[in-house]
């Protein structure tokens, strides 16, 4: 069953379209990702879903409710952790949890929630003294304290170190395991590939693709990626003539080519013929990052 339905959503600022005809549906119990570069329209889309912004045109339903007309009812079924949110610096973790719990007629018990999110040892700590990862844990707790069916997590791990980011991913998986549908907004490919059941790729306010992570990767122009640093420059004409070649990228002296196994064989032959050594040669399957670059370049 779809718990979120977005149909032909459009939103402009100063005559500039930021969201331009976006449509998707989120099924109950899934982690649905909205992936895209900065400025693609991701946050505006989810703010419209949450009733924080009024669409110019289009239709949105959250568990059958209109986020604008039925805003109070929507806040009882949808919790949100926004991209930029701060609390009063002197507010302690306990005070924040108690305050937010008071906003709901039937809130979740914040004590087991704090325990589950590893916040119990920090209950007397002021917000300003929390680490980035602890603030994110508190943001998740506050988004869940109303016992919602759906939670929106917007750029949840931006600014976190790799360990804190992976810890937060585990928390998101735990949230879904607890029966909550997750709408996850991110621009981190690894995050989306690990967590999401399905992903909508948004570029320039439009959906470039919507599929499972594996499906998006299969749709990539190149299923195999070969990367190396050549000991001497290779002729662009020779590279572009490689069979089944999908793309060639140059960065800091390193070449990355996507294609098929036939492309890989041809690259090795080209290197031997040109007597060029491939330093730090790697051959891998395509990733969501490769698929994302192909999809967004196609829509440029």
Tab-separated table of C-alpha atoms in Angstrom:
chain	number	residue	atom	x	y	z
A	1	UNK	CA	0.000	0.000	0.000
A	2	UNK	CA	1.282	3.468	-0.869
A	3	UNK	CA	1.620	5.707	2.188
A	4	UNK	CA	2.951	8.672	0.183
A	5	UNK	CA	1.688	9.626	-3.280
A	6	UNK	CA	3.177	12.565	-5.179
A	7	UNK	CA	1.729	13.438	-8.586
A	8	UNK	CA	3.091	16.110	-10.951
A	9	UNK	CA	4.505	18.255	-8.131
A	10	UNK	CA	5.715	21.691	-9.205
A	11	UNK	CA	7.274	24.489	-7.170
A	12	UNK	CA	9.040	27.646	-8.364
A	13	UNK	CA	10.852	30.486	-6.636
A	14	UNK	CA	11.093	33.843	-8.370
A	15	UNK	CA	9.898	32.295	-11.611
A	16	UNK	CA	12.608	29.602	-11.503
A	17	UNK	CA	11.268	26.035	-11.355
A	18	UNK	CA	12.867	24.104	-8.495
A	19	UNK	CA	10.573	21.067	-8.658
A	20	UNK	CA	9.261	20.475	-12.155
A	21	UNK	CA	6.672	17.700	-12.485
A	22	UNK	CA	7.882	15.173	-9.884
A	23	UNK	CA	5.781	12.019	-9.359
A	24	UNK	CA	6.464	8.971	-7.159
A	25	UNK	CA	4.826	6.715	-4.577
A	26	UNK	CA	6.311	5.295	-1.374
A	27	UNK	CA	5.125	1.877	-0.224
A	28	UNK	CA	4.513	1.085	3.430
A	29	UNK	CA	7.523	-0.447	5.167
A	30	UNK	CA	10.186	0.505	2.622
A	31	UNK	CA	13.162	2.833	2.737
A	32	UNK	CA	12.579	5.081	-0.264
A	33	UNK	CA	15.501	7.259	-1.320
A	34	UNK	CA	15.520	10.619	-3.038
A	35	UNK	CA	18.974	11.016	-4.522
A	36	UNK	CA	20.422	13.963	-6.366
A	37	UNK	CA	23.087	16.667	-6.432
A	38	UNK	CA	22.859	19.786	-4.296
A	39	UNK	CA	20.157	22.113	-5.604
A	40	UNK	CA	18.311	19.371	-7.479
A	41	UNK	CA	15.015	19.990	-5.650
A	42	UNK	CA	15.189	17.158	-3.112
A	43	UNK	CA	14.566	19.181	0.034
A	44	UNK	CA	11.790	21.261	-1.521
A	45	UNK	CA	10.072	18.037	-2.559
A	46	UNK	CA	10.086	16.542	0.944
A	47	UNK	CA	9.115	19.874	2.529
A	48	UNK	CA	6.030	19.821	0.296
A	49	UNK	CA	5.359	16.221	1.380
A	50	UNK	CA	5.538	17.309	5.010
A	51	UNK	CA	3.276	20.319	4.474
A	52	UNK	CA	6.054	22.803	5.234
A	53	UNK	CA	5.749	24.313	1.759
A	54	UNK	CA	2.688	24.754	-0.426
A	55	UNK	CA	3.096	23.340	-3.959
A	56	UNK	CA	2.319	25.585	-6.912
A	57	UNK	CA	0.526	22.676	-8.589
A	58	UNK	CA	0.295	18.921	-8.196
A	59	UNK	CA	-1.243	16.476	-5.758
A	60	UNK	CA	0.289	15.029	-2.581
A	61	UNK	CA	-1.259	12.515	-0.232
A	62	UNK	CA	0.271	11.135	2.983
A	63	UNK	CA	-1.743	8.131	4.194
A	64	UNK	CA	-4.571	9.626	2.147
A	65	UNK	CA	-4.275	13.066	3.763
A	66	UNK	CA	-3.459	16.421	2.155
A	67	UNK	CA	-0.302	17.750	3.894
A	68	UNK	CA	-1.585	21.341	3.680
A	69	UNK	CA	-5.335	21.015	4.244
A	70	UNK	CA	-4.914	18.202	6.796
A	71	UNK	CA	-1.639	19.415	8.276
A	72	UNK	CA	-2.418	18.631	11.935
A	73	UNK	CA	-3.418	15.057	11.087
A	74	UNK	CA	-0.328	14.604	8.899
A	75	UNK	CA	1.994	15.658	11.740
A	76	UNK	CA	0.617	12.727	13.750
A	77	UNK	CA	1.594	10.133	11.140
A	78	UNK	CA	4.765	11.738	9.737
A	79	UNK	CA	7.899	12.690	11.661
A	80	UNK	CA	10.749	14.661	10.109
A	81	UNK	CA	14.431	15.290	10.630
A	82	UNK	CA	15.152	18.338	8.500
A	83	UNK	CA	18.369	19.180	6.683
A	84	UNK	CA	19.074	22.169	8.920
A	85	UNK	CA	17.654	22.015	12.423
A	86	UNK	CA	19.045	23.383	15.669
A	87	UNK	CA	17.825	23.365	19.253
A	88	UNK	CA	18.376	25.950	21.957
A	89	UNK	CA	22.033	25.440	22.957
A	90	UNK	CA	21.341	25.103	26.710
A	91	UNK	CA	18.506	22.601	26.272
A	92	UNK	CA	19.453	19.184	27.609
A	93	UNK	CA	18.678	15.957	25.784
A	94	UNK	CA	16.062	15.037	28.426
A	95	UNK	CA	14.396	18.463	28.165
A	96	UNK	CA	14.265	18.227	24.370
A	97	UNK	CA	12.687	14.779	24.477
A	98	UNK	CA	10.129	15.816	27.101
A	99	UNK	CA	9.292	19.017	25.223
A	100	UNK	CA	8.705	17.264	21.903
A	101	UNK	CA	6.700	14.497	23.589
A	102	UNK	CA	4.366	17.180	24.955
A	103	UNK	CA	3.441	18.180	21.400
A	104	UNK	CA	1.605	14.900	20.706
A	105	UNK	CA	-1.584	13.458	22.216
A	106	UNK	CA	-0.137	9.913	22.262
A	107	UNK	CA	3.655	10.158	22.040
A	108	UNK	CA	6.050	7.268	22.139
A	109	UNK	CA	7.746	6.693	25.492
A	110	UNK	CA	10.953	8.673	25.090
A	111	UNK	CA	12.907	6.568	27.606
A	112	UNK	CA	13.189	3.335	25.573
A	113	UNK	CA	13.606	5.498	22.472
A	114	UNK	CA	16.602	7.234	24.061
A	115	UNK	CA	18.010	3.870	25.118
A	116	UNK	CA	17.581	2.440	21.619
A	117	UNK	CA	19.402	5.414	20.091
A	118	UNK	CA	22.220	5.419	22.640
A	119	UNK	CA	21.176	8.726	24.204
A	120	UNK	CA	20.548	7.583	27.794
A	121	UNK	CA	24.107	8.468	28.967
A	122	UNK	CA	23.635	11.958	27.464
A	123	UNK	CA	20.258	12.891	28.996
A	124	UNK	CA	21.752	15.693	31.108
A	125	UNK	CA	24.060	16.958	28.352
A	126	UNK	CA	23.208	20.285	26.755
A	127	UNK	CA	22.589	20.357	23.011
A	128	UNK	CA	25.622	22.590	22.364
A	129	UNK	CA	27.903	19.975	23.959
A	130	UNK	CA	26.752	17.047	21.810
A	131	UNK	CA	28.934	15.687	18.997
A	132	UNK	CA	27.664	15.714	15.413
A	133	UNK	CA	26.680	12.051	15.605
A	134	UNK	CA	24.884	12.559	18.923
A	135	UNK	CA	22.934	15.497	17.506
A	136	UNK	CA	21.857	13.293	14.599
A	137	UNK	CA	20.719	10.588	17.029
A	138	UNK	CA	18.704	13.179	18.917
A	139	UNK	CA	17.203	14.422	15.637
A	140	UNK	CA	16.065	10.878	14.831
A	141	UNK	CA	14.596	10.503	18.337
A	142	UNK	CA	12.652	13.753	17.994
A	143	UNK	CA	11.376	12.665	14.572
A	144	UNK	CA	10.151	9.373	16.087
A	145	UNK	CA	8.762	10.651	19.374
A	146	UNK	CA	5.280	11.167	17.940
A	147	UNK	CA	5.166	7.432	17.114
A	148	UNK	CA	4.792	8.126	13.362
A	149	UNK	CA	4.097	5.647	10.577
A	150	UNK	CA	6.495	7.550	8.312
A	151	UNK	CA	9.726	9.419	9.012
A	152	UNK	CA	11.494	11.835	6.648
A	153	UNK	CA	15.279	11.981	7.044
A	154	UNK	CA	16.844	14.812	5.039
A	155	UNK	CA	20.638	14.689	4.474
A	156	UNK	CA	20.952	12.758	7.713
A	157	UNK	CA	24.695	12.083	7.614
A	158	UNK	CA	26.062	15.285	6.079
A	159	UNK	CA	29.083	16.440	8.055
A	160	UNK	CA	29.564	13.166	9.940
A	161	UNK	CA	32.820	11.236	9.959
A	162	UNK	CA	32.799	7.769	8.325
A	163	UNK	CA	32.305	5.875	11.603
A	164	UNK	CA	29.414	8.093	12.738
A	165	UNK	CA	27.881	7.831	9.281
A	166	UNK	CA	27.896	4.020	9.362
A	167	UNK	CA	26.493	4.012	12.900
A	168	UNK	CA	23.660	6.244	11.672
A	169	UNK	CA	22.962	3.870	8.777
A	170	UNK	CA	22.461	1.069	11.280
A	171	UNK	CA	20.007	3.280	13.167
A	172	UNK	CA	17.989	3.894	10.000
A	173	UNK	CA	17.821	0.146	9.384
A	174	UNK	CA	16.638	-0.332	12.968
A	175	UNK	CA	13.931	2.297	12.474
A	176	UNK	CA	12.579	0.457	9.441
A	177	UNK	CA	12.781	-2.863	11.298
A	178	UNK	CA	10.529	-1.252	13.912
A	179	UNK	CA	7.789	-0.868	11.300
A	180	UNK	CA	8.364	2.741	10.240
A	181	UNK	CA	8.428	3.726	6.567
A	182	UNK	CA	11.486	5.879	5.786
A	183	UNK	CA	11.763	8.624	3.162
A	184	UNK	CA	15.516	9.249	2.961
A	185	UNK	CA	16.976	12.269	1.177
A	186	UNK	CA	20.681	12.062	0.380
A	187	UNK	CA	23.421	12.867	-2.093
A	188	UNK	CA	25.703	10.074	-0.827
A	189	UNK	CA	25.691	7.185	-3.316
A	190	UNK	CA	27.018	4.591	-0.868
A	191	UNK	CA	24.337	5.560	1.640
A	192	UNK	CA	21.543	5.188	-0.910
A	193	UNK	CA	22.914	1.902	-2.270
A	194	UNK	CA	23.142	0.356	1.198
A	195	UNK	CA	19.864	1.549	2.703
A	196	UNK	CA	17.247	2.070	0.034
A	197	UNK	CA	14.755	-0.406	-1.401
A	198	UNK	CA	13.995	2.008	-4.243
A	199	UNK	CA	15.497	5.314	-5.321
A	200	UNK	CA	14.183	8.310	-7.233
A	201	UNK	CA	17.067	10.171	-8.871
A	202	UNK	CA	16.177	13.866	-9.095
A	203	UNK	CA	18.170	16.167	-11.343
A	204	UNK	CA	17.257	19.794	-12.082
A	205	UNK	CA	13.874	19.382	-10.468
A	206	UNK	CA	12.844	16.317	-12.440
A	207	UNK	CA	13.010	12.584	-11.878
A	208	UNK	CA	15.744	11.172	-14.092
A	209	UNK	CA	15.082	7.557	-13.012
A	210	UNK	CA	13.198	5.543	-10.403
A	211	UNK	CA	14.217	1.975	-9.630
A	212	UNK	CA	15.903	-0.295	-7.117
A	213	UNK	CA	19.642	0.353	-6.585
A	214	UNK	CA	20.442	-2.809	-8.581
A	215	UNK	CA	18.021	-1.738	-11.303
A	216	UNK	CA	19.629	1.689	-11.610
A	217	UNK	CA	23.066	0.088	-11.861
A	218	UNK	CA	21.834	-2.286	-14.586
A	219	UNK	CA	20.538	0.739	-16.487
A	220	UNK	CA	23.986	2.308	-16.379
A	221	UNK	CA	25.570	2.620	-19.779
A	222	UNK	CA	28.593	0.677	-18.566
A	223	UNK	CA	28.334	-2.410	-16.413
A	224	UNK	CA	32.117	-2.759	-15.932
A	225	UNK	CA	34.542	-0.050	-14.850
A	226	UNK	CA	38.290	-0.047	-15.461
A	227	UNK	CA	40.480	2.610	-13.851
A	228	UNK	CA	44.222	3.205	-13.888
A	229	UNK	CA	46.945	5.840	-14.068
A	230	UNK	CA	48.790	5.508	-17.408
A	231	UNK	CA	52.572	5.870	-17.445
A	232	UNK	CA	52.179	8.016	-20.572
A	233	UNK	CA	49.204	9.801	-22.146
A	234	UNK	CA	46.866	7.744	-24.349
A	235	UNK	CA	45.394	9.164	-27.514
A	236	UNK	CA	41.751	10.268	-27.030
A	237	UNK	CA	40.887	8.985	-30.497
A	238	UNK	CA	42.108	5.499	-29.556
A	239	UNK	CA	40.180	5.593	-26.286
A	240	UNK	CA	36.928	6.723	-27.905
A	241	UNK	CA	37.268	3.943	-30.486
A	242	UNK	CA	37.219	1.213	-27.832
A	243	UNK	CA	34.360	-1.267	-28.355
A	244	UNK	CA	31.294	-1.062	-26.063
A	245	UNK	CA	32.720	2.060	-24.425
A	246	UNK	CA	30.119	3.989	-22.403
A	247	UNK	CA	32.206	6.818	-20.962
A	248	UNK	CA	35.731	8.094	-20.372
A	249	UNK	CA	36.651	10.308	-17.447
A	250	UNK	CA	39.991	12.020	-16.734
A	251	UNK	CA	40.772	13.172	-13.202
A	252	UNK	CA	44.147	14.020	-11.686
A	253	UNK	CA	45.976	11.955	-14.299
A	254	UNK	CA	43.793	8.898	-13.711
A	255	UNK	CA	41.559	7.348	-16.371
A	256	UNK	CA	38.211	5.757	-15.608
A	257	UNK	CA	36.391	3.966	-18.416
A	258	UNK	CA	33.036	2.225	-18.242
A	259	UNK	CA	31.854	-0.371	-20.704
A	260	UNK	CA	31.780	-4.164	-20.845
A	261	UNK	CA	34.249	-7.029	-20.563
A	262	UNK	CA	34.997	-6.481	-24.252
A	263	UNK	CA	36.035	-2.918	-23.403
A	264	UNK	CA	38.407	-4.191	-20.732
A	265	UNK	CA	40.068	-6.617	-23.167
A	266	UNK	CA	40.456	-3.830	-25.722
A	267	UNK	CA	41.988	-1.467	-23.144
A	268	UNK	CA	44.594	-4.061	-22.203
A	269	UNK	CA	45.410	-4.597	-25.866
A	270	UNK	CA	45.711	-0.826	-26.400
A	271	UNK	CA	48.065	-0.493	-23.431
A	272	UNK	CA	50.292	-3.301	-24.711
A	273	UNK	CA	50.377	-1.861	-28.221
A	274	UNK	CA	51.227	1.634	-26.946
A	275	UNK	CA	53.747	0.220	-24.440
A	276	UNK	CA	52.024	2.106	-21.647
A	277	UNK	CA	51.966	0.733	-18.113
A	278	UNK	CA	48.689	0.891	-16.159
A	279	UNK	CA	49.512	1.834	-12.573
A	280	UNK	CA	47.010	0.906	-9.830
A	281	UNK	CA	44.824	-0.913	-12.338
A	282	UNK	CA	41.351	-1.788	-11.049
A	283	UNK	CA	38.479	-3.559	-12.788
A	284	UNK	CA	35.154	-3.471	-10.924
A	285	UNK	CA	31.454	-3.771	-11.503
A	286	UNK	CA	29.574	-0.508	-11.936
A	287	UNK	CA	28.264	1.145	-8.764
A	288	UNK	CA	25.346	3.439	-8.042
A	289	UNK	CA	27.813	6.298	-8.370
A	290	UNK	CA	28.516	5.288	-11.984
A	291	UNK	CA	24.799	4.936	-12.694
A	292	UNK	CA	24.099	8.336	-11.138
A	293	UNK	CA	26.721	10.052	-13.296
A	294	UNK	CA	25.332	8.407	-16.435
A	295	UNK	CA	21.740	9.362	-15.560
A	296	UNK	CA	22.457	12.974	-14.658
A	297	UNK	CA	24.783	13.477	-17.604
A	298	UNK	CA	22.032	12.154	-19.885
A	299	UNK	CA	19.608	14.771	-18.578
A	300	UNK	CA	22.090	17.641	-18.862
